[in-house]
Amino acid sequence: MQKGQKEIPLSVPNLDMEIVDNLKECIATGWVSTGGRFITEFEQKIAKYAGTDDAVSCQSGTAGLHTALRILGVQAGDEVIVPTLTFIAAVNPVVYQGAYPVFVDCDEYFCIDTDKLAKFCDEECEFKNIKDAAGNVERKLINKKSGRRIRAIIAVHVFGNMANMEAVMGIAEKYGLAVLEDATEALGSYVTEGRYRGAKAGTIGDIGVYSFNANKIITTGGGGMIVSRSQKYLDQARYLTITAKEASPEEALHFVHNDIGYNYRMTNLQAALGVSQIDKLEEFISIKERNFNRYAKCLAGIEGLKLLAFIPTIRSNKWFYALYVDEEKFGEKRDALMHRLIDSGVQCRPVWKLTHTQKAYAEMQNYEIEKAYDYEKNVLNIPCSTNLTEEDVEYVCEIIKGR
Ligand SMILES: *Cc1c(COP(=O)(O)O)cnc(C)c1O
């Protein structure tokens, strides 16, 4: 990159200076840690937005996913079905619980392929009656290959798309599996058709989790939120994220812990950003939409290039933009285009290296993965920040076209 050249980041925060007033209040009052009014206020705002009765804040999306798996009963030796095309933080918590991921393919919208998910449960698994420690017999889904119990599915809503939740929930019901929605990238996306019409990403499965990392659509610097339609799960989440500290006044004074929890609660400093950011969400989504349409218009008709559309059955938050490069038709490899953009000051990156090919997961089971390889090889993520200007979009498109 040359000096003085334009620099366009991939995905950066959009923070208003008025937030400083909230931070000042935290500092002046000393409420900087895991207690304070902004935490409750932010939880309530997210719950209201998501349409749930309550929401439980945490330190990160990863912490939220970990807590959720624990609540859903994922235990050592269990298996959890996950998509391979995802940020690795969606999968790591499975292993934190001592369980094993089983990797499946994605569909054309980057989310878990529900046909293959159904086929896996149907052909590769079987129901067995298993006696638990108390002597109760329960019908459980067992992976024929490993002999392990399948406990849950993690549906990751990639880039602001949403997994086909109608299919996921149908499969979960048929096979007795829990559903965790990784909605870390999809705050603001909701279903517009069918059985779950109107439901926000994260509120359809048993538990859903949002992230407020700096690259997400709204940010608290780092942080997450657990949502659910089940108050029981939310109560458990609140208890576990505050080190399983008992709430009754006498016990609270003595710090009685009747379980092993986590120190996962969000800080008031983080929430001080959140309460302001959530008010901007709808505005951010319309900016994302506008910039996506600008890219689409600017890049239309270029042989071998396709800005991938979001699934039409939802209102997407259009968080991340994905460009598919058909190297033969376009006449340039995805990586060559990527380096040309980077050299011109445009931050971009290939879609994730597939999780089942990462060193720590290479030995674990994967099932009929095809589409994800195609996307891994050919998809490029291009700048999508909400402070991206029309000029920026045009600049990026010029570089793309100027080969
Ligand atoms: C960002 C992200 C996470 C993790 O969220 P953190 O807040 O960074 O821990 C998990 N899954 C996916 C798909 C993500 O994009």
Short mmCIF file of C-alpha atoms and ligand atoms in Angstrom, two decimals:
data_model
loop_
_atom_site.label_atom_id
_atom_site.label_comp_id
_atom_site.label_asym_id
_atom_site.label_seq_id
_atom_site.Cartn_x
_atom_site.Cartn_y
_atom_site.Cartn_z
CA MET A 1 0.00 0.00 0.00
CA GLN A 2 1.21 3.49 -0.82
CA LYS A 3 1.46 6.40 1.56
CA GLY A 4 -1.44 8.82 1.54
CA GLN A 5 -3.58 6.25 -0.21
CA LYS A 6 -7.23 5.73 0.61
CA GLU A 7 -7.83 3.09 3.29
CA ILE A 8 -11.14 1.31 3.57
CA PRO A 9 -11.58 -1.06 6.51
CA LEU A 10 -13.59 -4.28 6.28
CA SER A 11 -15.93 -3.88 9.25
CA VAL A 12 -15.35 -1.28 11.95
CA PRO A 13 -17.44 0.19 14.78
CA ASN A 14 -19.69 3.19 14.30
CA LEU A 15 -19.62 4.91 17.69
CA ASP A 16 -21.07 8.29 18.48
CA MET A 17 -19.14 10.64 20.79
CA GLU A 18 -22.33 11.11 22.84
CA ILE A 19 -21.55 7.67 24.31
CA VAL A 20 -18.82 9.38 26.31
CA ASP A 21 -21.48 10.79 28.65
CA ASN A 22 -22.47 7.25 29.61
CA LEU A 23 -18.83 6.29 30.18
CA LYS A 24 -18.33 9.40 32.32
CA GLU A 25 -21.26 8.34 34.48
CA CYS A 26 -19.68 4.90 35.01
CA ILE A 27 -16.40 6.48 36.02
CA ALA A 28 -17.93 9.16 38.24
CA THR A 29 -20.09 6.66 40.11
CA GLY A 30 -17.52 3.88 40.23
CA TRP A 31 -19.91 1.45 38.53
CA VAL A 32 -17.41 0.10 36.02
CA SER A 33 -17.65 -3.62 36.61
CA THR A 34 -20.33 -6.33 36.53
CA GLY A 35 -23.03 -4.26 38.26
CA GLY A 36 -24.72 -1.01 37.33
CA ARG A 37 -27.77 0.48 35.68
CA PHE A 38 -26.56 0.24 32.09
CA ILE A 39 -26.36 -3.57 32.26
CA THR A 40 -30.02 -3.93 33.23
CA GLU A 41 -31.06 -1.24 30.79
CA PHE A 42 -29.18 -2.87 27.93
CA GLU A 43 -30.59 -6.31 28.75
CA GLN A 44 -34.10 -4.87 28.75
CA LYS A 45 -33.56 -3.05 25.47
CA ILE A 46 -32.28 -6.17 23.75
CA ALA A 47 -35.17 -8.25 25.16
CA LYS A 48 -37.66 -5.68 23.90
CA TYR A 49 -36.04 -5.61 20.48
CA ALA A 50 -35.83 -9.40 20.23
CA GLY A 51 -39.36 -9.84 21.54
CA THR A 52 -38.38 -11.97 24.54
CA ASP A 53 -39.34 -11.35 28.18
CA ASP A 54 -35.76 -11.04 29.31
CA ALA A 55 -32.14 -11.23 28.13
CA VAL A 56 -28.91 -12.05 29.96
CA SER A 57 -25.73 -10.15 29.17
CA CYS A 58 -22.30 -11.76 29.08
CA GLN A 59 -18.67 -11.01 28.31
CA SER A 60 -18.69 -12.24 24.71
CA GLY A 61 -20.69 -14.20 22.20
CA THR A 62 -18.40 -17.13 22.92
CA ALA A 63 -19.19 -16.96 26.65
CA GLY A 64 -22.89 -16.87 25.80
CA LEU A 65 -22.65 -19.90 23.54
CA HIS A 66 -20.72 -21.80 26.21
CA THR A 67 -23.29 -20.98 28.88
CA ALA A 68 -26.12 -21.95 26.52
CA LEU A 69 -24.63 -25.37 25.75
CA ARG A 70 -24.24 -26.04 29.45
CA ILE A 71 -27.89 -25.11 30.07
CA LEU A 72 -29.02 -27.30 27.18
CA GLY A 73 -27.39 -30.27 28.88
CA VAL A 74 -24.46 -30.81 26.54
CA GLN A 75 -22.09 -32.99 28.53
CA ALA A 76 -18.75 -34.72 28.19
CA GLY A 77 -18.97 -37.44 25.56
CA ASP A 78 -22.03 -36.00 23.80
CA GLU A 79 -22.03 -34.82 20.21
CA VAL A 80 -23.31 -31.56 18.75
CA ILE A 81 -24.02 -31.03 15.06
CA VAL A 82 -22.41 -27.84 13.76
CA PRO A 83 -21.82 -26.24 10.37
CA THR A 84 -18.21 -26.27 9.18
CA LEU A 85 -18.53 -22.85 7.50
CA THR A 86 -18.46 -20.59 10.54
CA PHE A 87 -16.21 -18.56 12.76
CA ILE A 88 -14.52 -21.10 15.03
CA ALA A 89 -16.00 -19.50 18.19
CA ALA A 90 -19.30 -21.17 17.32
CA VAL A 91 -17.68 -24.60 17.70
CA ASN A 92 -15.09 -24.21 20.47
CA PRO A 93 -17.68 -24.14 23.30
CA VAL A 94 -18.75 -27.68 22.30
CA VAL A 95 -15.27 -28.83 23.27
CA TYR A 96 -15.23 -26.66 26.41
CA GLN A 97 -18.09 -28.93 27.51
CA GLY A 98 -16.06 -32.05 26.72
CA ALA A 99 -18.37 -32.84 23.81
CA TYR A 100 -17.57 -33.52 20.14
CA PRO A 101 -18.67 -31.51 17.12
CA VAL A 102 -19.92 -33.29 13.99
CA PHE A 103 -19.45 -31.04 10.98
CA VAL A 104 -22.01 -30.64 8.21
CA ASP A 105 -22.20 -28.65 4.99
CA CYS A 106 -23.70 -25.22 4.28
CA ASP A 107 -26.44 -24.20 1.87
CA GLU A 108 -26.22 -21.49 -0.77
CA TYR A 109 -26.91 -18.84 1.90
CA PHE A 110 -23.89 -19.94 4.00
CA CYS A 111 -26.03 -21.53 6.71
CA ILE A 112 -26.34 -25.14 7.80
CA ASP A 113 -27.63 -27.40 4.98
CA THR A 114 -30.85 -28.69 6.48
CA ASP A 115 -31.33 -31.43 3.84
CA LYS A 116 -27.98 -32.92 4.79
CA LEU A 117 -28.68 -32.35 8.46
CA ALA A 118 -31.90 -34.37 8.13
CA LYS A 119 -30.12 -37.05 6.07
CA PHE A 120 -27.37 -37.33 8.65
CA CYS A 121 -29.85 -37.85 11.49
CA ASP A 122 -31.86 -40.29 9.41
CA GLU A 123 -29.12 -42.43 7.88
CA GLU A 124 -26.12 -42.07 10.18
CA CYS A 125 -27.92 -42.15 13.51
CA GLU A 126 -30.36 -44.44 15.30
CA PHE A 127 -32.64 -44.26 18.31
CA LYS A 128 -31.66 -46.36 21.29
CA ASN A 129 -33.31 -46.84 24.64
CA ILE A 130 -30.75 -45.94 27.24
CA LYS A 131 -31.03 -46.15 31.00
CA ASP A 132 -29.81 -43.15 32.98
CA ALA A 133 -28.23 -43.23 36.46
CA ALA A 134 -31.68 -43.05 38.09
CA GLY A 135 -32.80 -46.09 36.10
CA ASN A 136 -35.16 -44.20 33.78
CA VAL A 137 -35.19 -45.42 30.20
CA GLU A 138 -34.98 -42.69 27.59
CA ARG A 139 -35.02 -42.84 23.79
CA LYS A 140 -31.87 -41.15 22.58
CA LEU A 141 -30.35 -40.39 19.19
CA ILE A 142 -27.04 -42.19 18.79
CA ASN A 143 -24.42 -41.62 16.10
CA LYS A 144 -23.93 -45.14 14.66
CA LYS A 145 -20.31 -44.47 13.79
CA SER A 146 -19.12 -43.15 17.17
CA GLY A 147 -21.76 -44.65 19.45
CA ARG A 148 -22.11 -41.25 21.10
CA ARG A 149 -25.32 -39.44 21.87
CA ILE A 150 -26.25 -36.47 19.68
CA ARG A 151 -27.49 -33.80 22.02
CA ALA A 152 -27.94 -30.60 20.06
CA ILE A 153 -27.69 -28.64 16.82
CA ILE A 154 -25.98 -25.26 16.55
CA ALA A 155 -27.55 -23.18 13.79
CA VAL A 156 -25.22 -20.31 12.86
CA HIS A 157 -26.88 -17.37 11.10
CA VAL A 158 -23.95 -16.47 8.88
CA PHE A 159 -23.37 -12.88 7.68
CA GLY A 160 -26.90 -11.78 8.65
CA ASN A 161 -28.60 -14.60 6.79
CA MET A 162 -30.68 -17.03 8.78
CA ALA A 163 -30.55 -20.80 8.74
CA ASN A 164 -33.79 -22.42 7.59
CA MET A 165 -35.23 -22.54 11.10
CA GLU A 166 -38.45 -24.21 10.07
CA ALA A 167 -36.41 -27.18 8.86
CA VAL A 168 -33.99 -27.07 11.80
CA MET A 169 -36.82 -27.05 14.36
CA GLY A 170 -38.62 -29.86 12.54
CA ILE A 171 -35.49 -32.02 12.60
CA ALA A 172 -34.82 -31.16 16.25
CA GLU A 173 -38.33 -32.15 17.22
CA LYS A 174 -38.24 -35.40 15.27
CA TYR A 175 -34.91 -36.48 16.76
CA GLY A 176 -35.20 -34.99 20.25
CA LEU A 177 -32.36 -32.50 19.89
CA ALA A 178 -31.85 -29.07 21.45
CA VAL A 179 -31.31 -26.07 19.18
CA LEU A 180 -28.82 -23.32 19.90
CA GLU A 181 -28.93 -20.33 17.54
CA ASP A 182 -25.61 -18.59 17.04
CA ALA A 183 -27.16 -15.25 16.11
CA THR A 184 -23.93 -13.36 16.77
CA GLU A 185 -23.94 -12.04 13.19
CA ALA A 186 -27.68 -11.67 12.81
CA LEU A 187 -28.97 -9.19 15.39
CA GLY A 188 -31.87 -7.50 13.59
CA SER A 189 -32.58 -10.28 11.08
CA TYR A 190 -36.05 -11.78 11.26
CA VAL A 191 -38.25 -14.23 9.40
CA THR A 192 -40.81 -12.78 6.99
CA GLU A 193 -42.55 -15.95 5.79
CA GLY A 194 -43.98 -19.18 7.12
CA ARG A 195 -44.42 -20.60 10.58
CA TYR A 196 -41.93 -18.27 12.28
CA ARG A 197 -42.96 -15.09 10.49
CA GLY A 198 -41.90 -12.08 12.56
CA ALA A 199 -39.51 -14.04 14.79
CA LYS A 200 -36.11 -12.46 15.32
CA ALA A 201 -32.93 -14.47 14.78
CA GLY A 202 -32.02 -16.05 18.10
CA THR A 203 -35.57 -16.42 19.42
CA ILE A 204 -36.75 -19.52 17.55
CA GLY A 205 -34.48 -22.24 18.94
CA ASP A 206 -34.15 -23.12 22.62
CA ILE A 207 -31.53 -20.42 23.24
CA GLY A 208 -30.02 -17.70 21.03
CA VAL A 209 -26.84 -15.66 21.44
CA TYR A 210 -25.78 -12.25 20.11
CA SER A 211 -22.29 -10.78 20.04
CA PHE A 212 -21.21 -7.15 20.39
CA ASN A 213 -17.61 -7.61 19.34
CA ALA A 214 -16.16 -4.61 17.51
CA ASN A 215 -16.79 -6.03 14.03
CA LYS A 216 -20.46 -6.86 14.64
CA ILE A 217 -23.42 -4.67 13.61
CA ILE A 218 -23.51 -2.96 17.01
CA THR A 219 -20.68 -3.12 19.51
CA THR A 220 -19.87 -2.83 23.21
CA GLY A 221 -16.16 -3.34 22.55
CA GLY A 222 -16.69 -6.95 23.48
CA GLY A 223 -19.79 -8.59 24.86
CA GLY A 224 -22.72 -10.87 24.23
CA MET A 225 -26.34 -11.48 25.10
CA ILE A 226 -28.33 -14.64 25.72
CA VAL A 227 -31.99 -14.65 24.69
CA SER A 228 -34.68 -17.29 24.93
CA ARG A 229 -38.43 -17.70 25.09
CA SER A 230 -37.85 -19.87 28.16
CA GLN A 231 -37.61 -17.87 31.37
CA LYS A 232 -36.21 -20.98 33.04
CA TYR A 233 -33.22 -20.98 30.68
CA LEU A 234 -32.69 -17.26 31.18
CA ASP A 235 -32.76 -17.65 34.95
CA GLN A 236 -30.19 -20.41 34.65
CA ALA A 237 -28.09 -18.21 32.36
CA ARG A 238 -28.16 -15.33 34.83
CA TYR A 239 -27.18 -17.67 37.68
CA LEU A 240 -24.34 -19.37 35.78
CA THR A 241 -22.86 -16.14 34.37
CA ILE A 242 -22.51 -14.67 37.87
CA THR A 243 -20.48 -17.61 39.25
CA ALA A 244 -23.64 -19.45 40.35
CA LYS A 245 -23.98 -17.13 43.31
CA GLU A 246 -27.17 -17.72 45.27
CA ALA A 247 -29.52 -14.76 45.21
CA SER A 248 -31.28 -14.90 48.58
CA PRO A 249 -30.08 -11.98 50.76
CA GLU A 250 -28.35 -13.99 53.52
CA GLU A 251 -26.66 -16.33 51.08
CA ALA A 252 -25.66 -13.46 48.81
CA LEU A 253 -23.79 -11.88 51.70
CA HIS A 254 -21.93 -15.07 52.37
CA PHE A 255 -21.32 -15.79 48.69
CA VAL A 256 -22.92 -19.21 48.66
CA HIS A 257 -22.36 -21.08 45.40
CA ASN A 258 -24.29 -24.32 44.99
CA ASP A 259 -22.96 -25.00 41.51
CA ILE A 260 -19.89 -24.21 39.42
CA GLY A 261 -20.61 -21.11 37.38
CA TYR A 262 -18.61 -18.68 35.27
CA ASN A 263 -17.44 -15.14 35.69
CA TYR A 264 -19.11 -14.16 32.40
CA ARG A 265 -21.26 -11.13 33.19
CA MET A 266 -20.95 -8.02 31.04
CA THR A 267 -19.49 -4.89 32.65
CA ASN A 268 -21.35 -1.62 33.08
CA LEU A 269 -18.71 0.05 30.89
CA GLN A 270 -19.56 -2.30 28.02
CA ALA A 271 -23.30 -1.92 28.57
CA ALA A 272 -22.88 1.88 28.60
CA LEU A 273 -21.96 1.57 24.92
CA GLY A 274 -24.69 -0.99 24.27
CA VAL A 275 -27.64 1.12 25.43
CA SER A 276 -26.72 3.77 22.89
CA GLN A 277 -25.73 1.37 20.08
CA ILE A 278 -28.99 -0.58 20.15
CA ASP A 279 -30.90 2.64 19.43
CA LYS A 280 -28.90 2.91 16.19
CA LEU A 281 -29.49 -0.66 15.02
CA GLU A 282 -32.34 -0.01 12.58
CA GLU A 283 -30.48 2.96 11.11
CA PHE A 284 -27.35 0.80 10.72
CA ILE A 285 -29.39 -1.88 8.97
CA SER A 286 -30.75 0.62 6.45
CA ILE A 287 -27.21 1.84 5.76
CA LYS A 288 -26.04 -1.76 5.28
CA GLU A 289 -28.93 -2.30 2.90
CA ARG A 290 -28.21 0.85 0.93
CA ASN A 291 -24.52 0.04 0.55
CA PHE A 292 -25.30 -3.53 -0.42
CA ASN A 293 -27.61 -2.25 -3.16
CA ARG A 294 -24.93 0.20 -4.33
CA TYR A 295 -22.40 -2.62 -4.63
CA ALA A 296 -24.95 -4.78 -6.43
CA LYS A 297 -25.67 -2.04 -8.94
CA CYS A 298 -22.01 -1.16 -9.43
CA LEU A 299 -20.93 -4.78 -9.92
CA ALA A 300 -23.91 -5.93 -11.98
CA GLY A 301 -23.12 -7.47 -15.33
CA ILE A 302 -19.47 -8.26 -14.62
CA GLU A 303 -18.82 -11.69 -16.06
CA GLY A 304 -17.81 -14.15 -13.33
CA LEU A 305 -18.56 -11.91 -10.33
CA LYS A 306 -21.62 -12.17 -8.14
CA LEU A 307 -22.52 -10.28 -5.02
CA LEU A 308 -24.35 -13.04 -3.16
CA ALA A 309 -27.94 -12.23 -2.19
CA PHE A 310 -29.38 -12.74 1.28
CA ILE A 311 -32.05 -15.38 1.72
CA PRO A 312 -35.34 -13.87 0.47
CA THR A 313 -37.53 -15.36 3.22
CA ILE A 314 -36.13 -13.02 5.90
CA ARG A 315 -35.47 -9.35 6.54
CA SER A 316 -31.69 -9.57 6.83
CA ASN A 317 -29.51 -7.13 8.78
CA LYS A 318 -27.13 -7.43 5.76
CA TRP A 319 -24.17 -7.44 8.11
CA PHE A 320 -21.45 -8.85 5.85
CA TYR A 321 -21.14 -8.77 2.06
CA ALA A 322 -19.92 -11.78 0.12
CA LEU A 323 -18.59 -11.64 -3.41
CA TYR A 324 -18.38 -14.90 -5.34
CA VAL A 325 -15.51 -14.99 -7.81
CA ASP A 326 -15.76 -17.50 -10.64
CA GLU A 327 -12.09 -17.38 -11.60
CA GLU A 328 -12.59 -18.87 -15.05
CA LYS A 329 -15.29 -16.47 -16.15
CA PHE A 330 -13.82 -13.48 -14.31
CA GLY A 331 -10.33 -14.25 -15.58
CA GLU A 332 -8.68 -13.71 -12.21
CA LYS A 333 -8.37 -15.88 -9.12
CA ARG A 334 -10.18 -14.84 -5.94
CA ASP A 335 -6.87 -14.43 -4.12
CA ALA A 336 -5.37 -12.31 -6.90
CA LEU A 337 -8.37 -9.99 -6.74
CA MET A 338 -8.06 -9.92 -2.96
CA HIS A 339 -4.41 -8.87 -3.08
CA ARG A 340 -5.14 -6.24 -5.69
CA LEU A 341 -7.75 -4.76 -3.36
CA ILE A 342 -5.47 -4.92 -0.32
CA ASP A 343 -2.68 -3.24 -2.29
CA SER A 344 -5.12 -0.42 -3.08
CA GLY A 345 -5.99 0.07 0.60
CA VAL A 346 -9.21 -1.94 0.56
CA GLN A 347 -9.40 -4.38 3.45
CA CYS A 348 -11.01 -7.65 2.45
CA ARG A 349 -10.59 -11.30 3.30
CA PRO A 350 -11.52 -14.76 2.12
CA VAL A 351 -14.40 -16.48 3.87
CA TRP A 352 -13.30 -18.64 6.84
CA LYS A 353 -11.04 -21.63 6.48
CA LEU A 354 -13.49 -24.47 7.13
CA THR A 355 -13.59 -25.40 10.80
CA HIS A 356 -13.33 -29.17 10.22
CA THR A 357 -9.98 -28.54 8.50
CA GLN A 358 -8.54 -26.55 11.42
CA LYS A 359 -5.83 -28.45 13.27
CA ALA A 360 -7.80 -29.00 16.49
CA TYR A 361 -10.79 -30.39 14.58
CA ALA A 362 -9.14 -32.31 11.76
CA GLU A 363 -9.73 -35.70 13.41
CA MET A 364 -13.41 -35.14 14.07
CA GLN A 365 -16.28 -36.39 11.99
CA ASN A 366 -17.51 -34.44 9.00
CA TYR A 367 -20.42 -35.32 6.79
CA GLU A 368 -20.89 -34.76 3.03
CA ILE A 369 -19.15 -31.40 2.85
CA GLU A 370 -19.19 -29.95 -0.68
CA LYS A 371 -20.72 -26.48 -0.98
CA ALA A 372 -18.60 -25.15 1.88
CA TYR A 373 -15.42 -26.03 -0.08
CA ASP A 374 -16.72 -24.08 -3.06
CA TYR A 375 -17.37 -21.03 -0.88
CA GLU A 376 -14.06 -21.41 0.96
CA LYS A 377 -12.25 -21.25 -2.36
CA ASN A 378 -14.25 -18.56 -4.14
CA VAL A 379 -15.86 -16.14 -1.69
CA LEU A 380 -14.37 -12.79 -0.78
CA ASN A 381 -15.77 -10.54 1.95
CA ILE A 382 -15.63 -6.86 1.01
CA PRO A 383 -15.95 -3.67 3.13
CA CYS A 384 -19.33 -3.38 4.83
CA SER A 385 -18.93 -0.92 7.73
CA THR A 386 -21.86 1.36 8.43
CA ASN A 387 -19.61 4.39 8.02
CA LEU A 388 -18.77 3.38 4.45
CA THR A 389 -19.63 6.23 2.05
CA GLU A 390 -21.04 6.06 -1.47
CA GLU A 391 -17.62 7.22 -2.66
CA ASP A 392 -15.97 4.34 -0.79
CA VAL A 393 -18.25 1.81 -2.46
CA GLU A 394 -17.48 3.29 -5.86
CA TYR A 395 -13.75 3.20 -5.12
CA VAL A 396 -13.91 -0.50 -4.17
CA CYS A 397 -15.88 -1.29 -7.32
CA GLU A 398 -13.42 0.64 -9.50
CA ILE A 399 -10.53 -1.42 -8.13
CA ILE A 400 -12.47 -4.63 -8.69
CA LYS A 401 -13.22 -3.65 -12.30
CA GLY A 402 -9.81 -2.18 -13.03
CA ARG A 403 -7.91 -5.33 -13.84
C1 LIG B 1 -18.35 -13.14 16.39
C2 LIG B 1 -18.82 -14.54 16.35
C3 LIG B 1 -18.82 -15.36 17.50
C4 LIG B 1 -18.20 -14.98 18.79
O1 LIG B 1 -18.55 -13.80 19.33
P1 LIG B 1 -17.49 -13.08 20.31
O2 LIG B 1 -18.31 -12.02 20.94
O3 LIG B 1 -16.40 -12.54 19.44
O4 LIG B 1 -17.00 -14.09 21.27
C5 LIG B 1 -19.35 -16.62 17.40
N1 LIG B 1 -19.83 -17.10 16.25
C6 LIG B 1 -19.82 -16.36 15.12
C7 LIG B 1 -20.40 -16.95 13.88
C8 LIG B 1 -19.30 -15.07 15.12
O5 LIG B 1 -19.25 -14.37 14.00
#
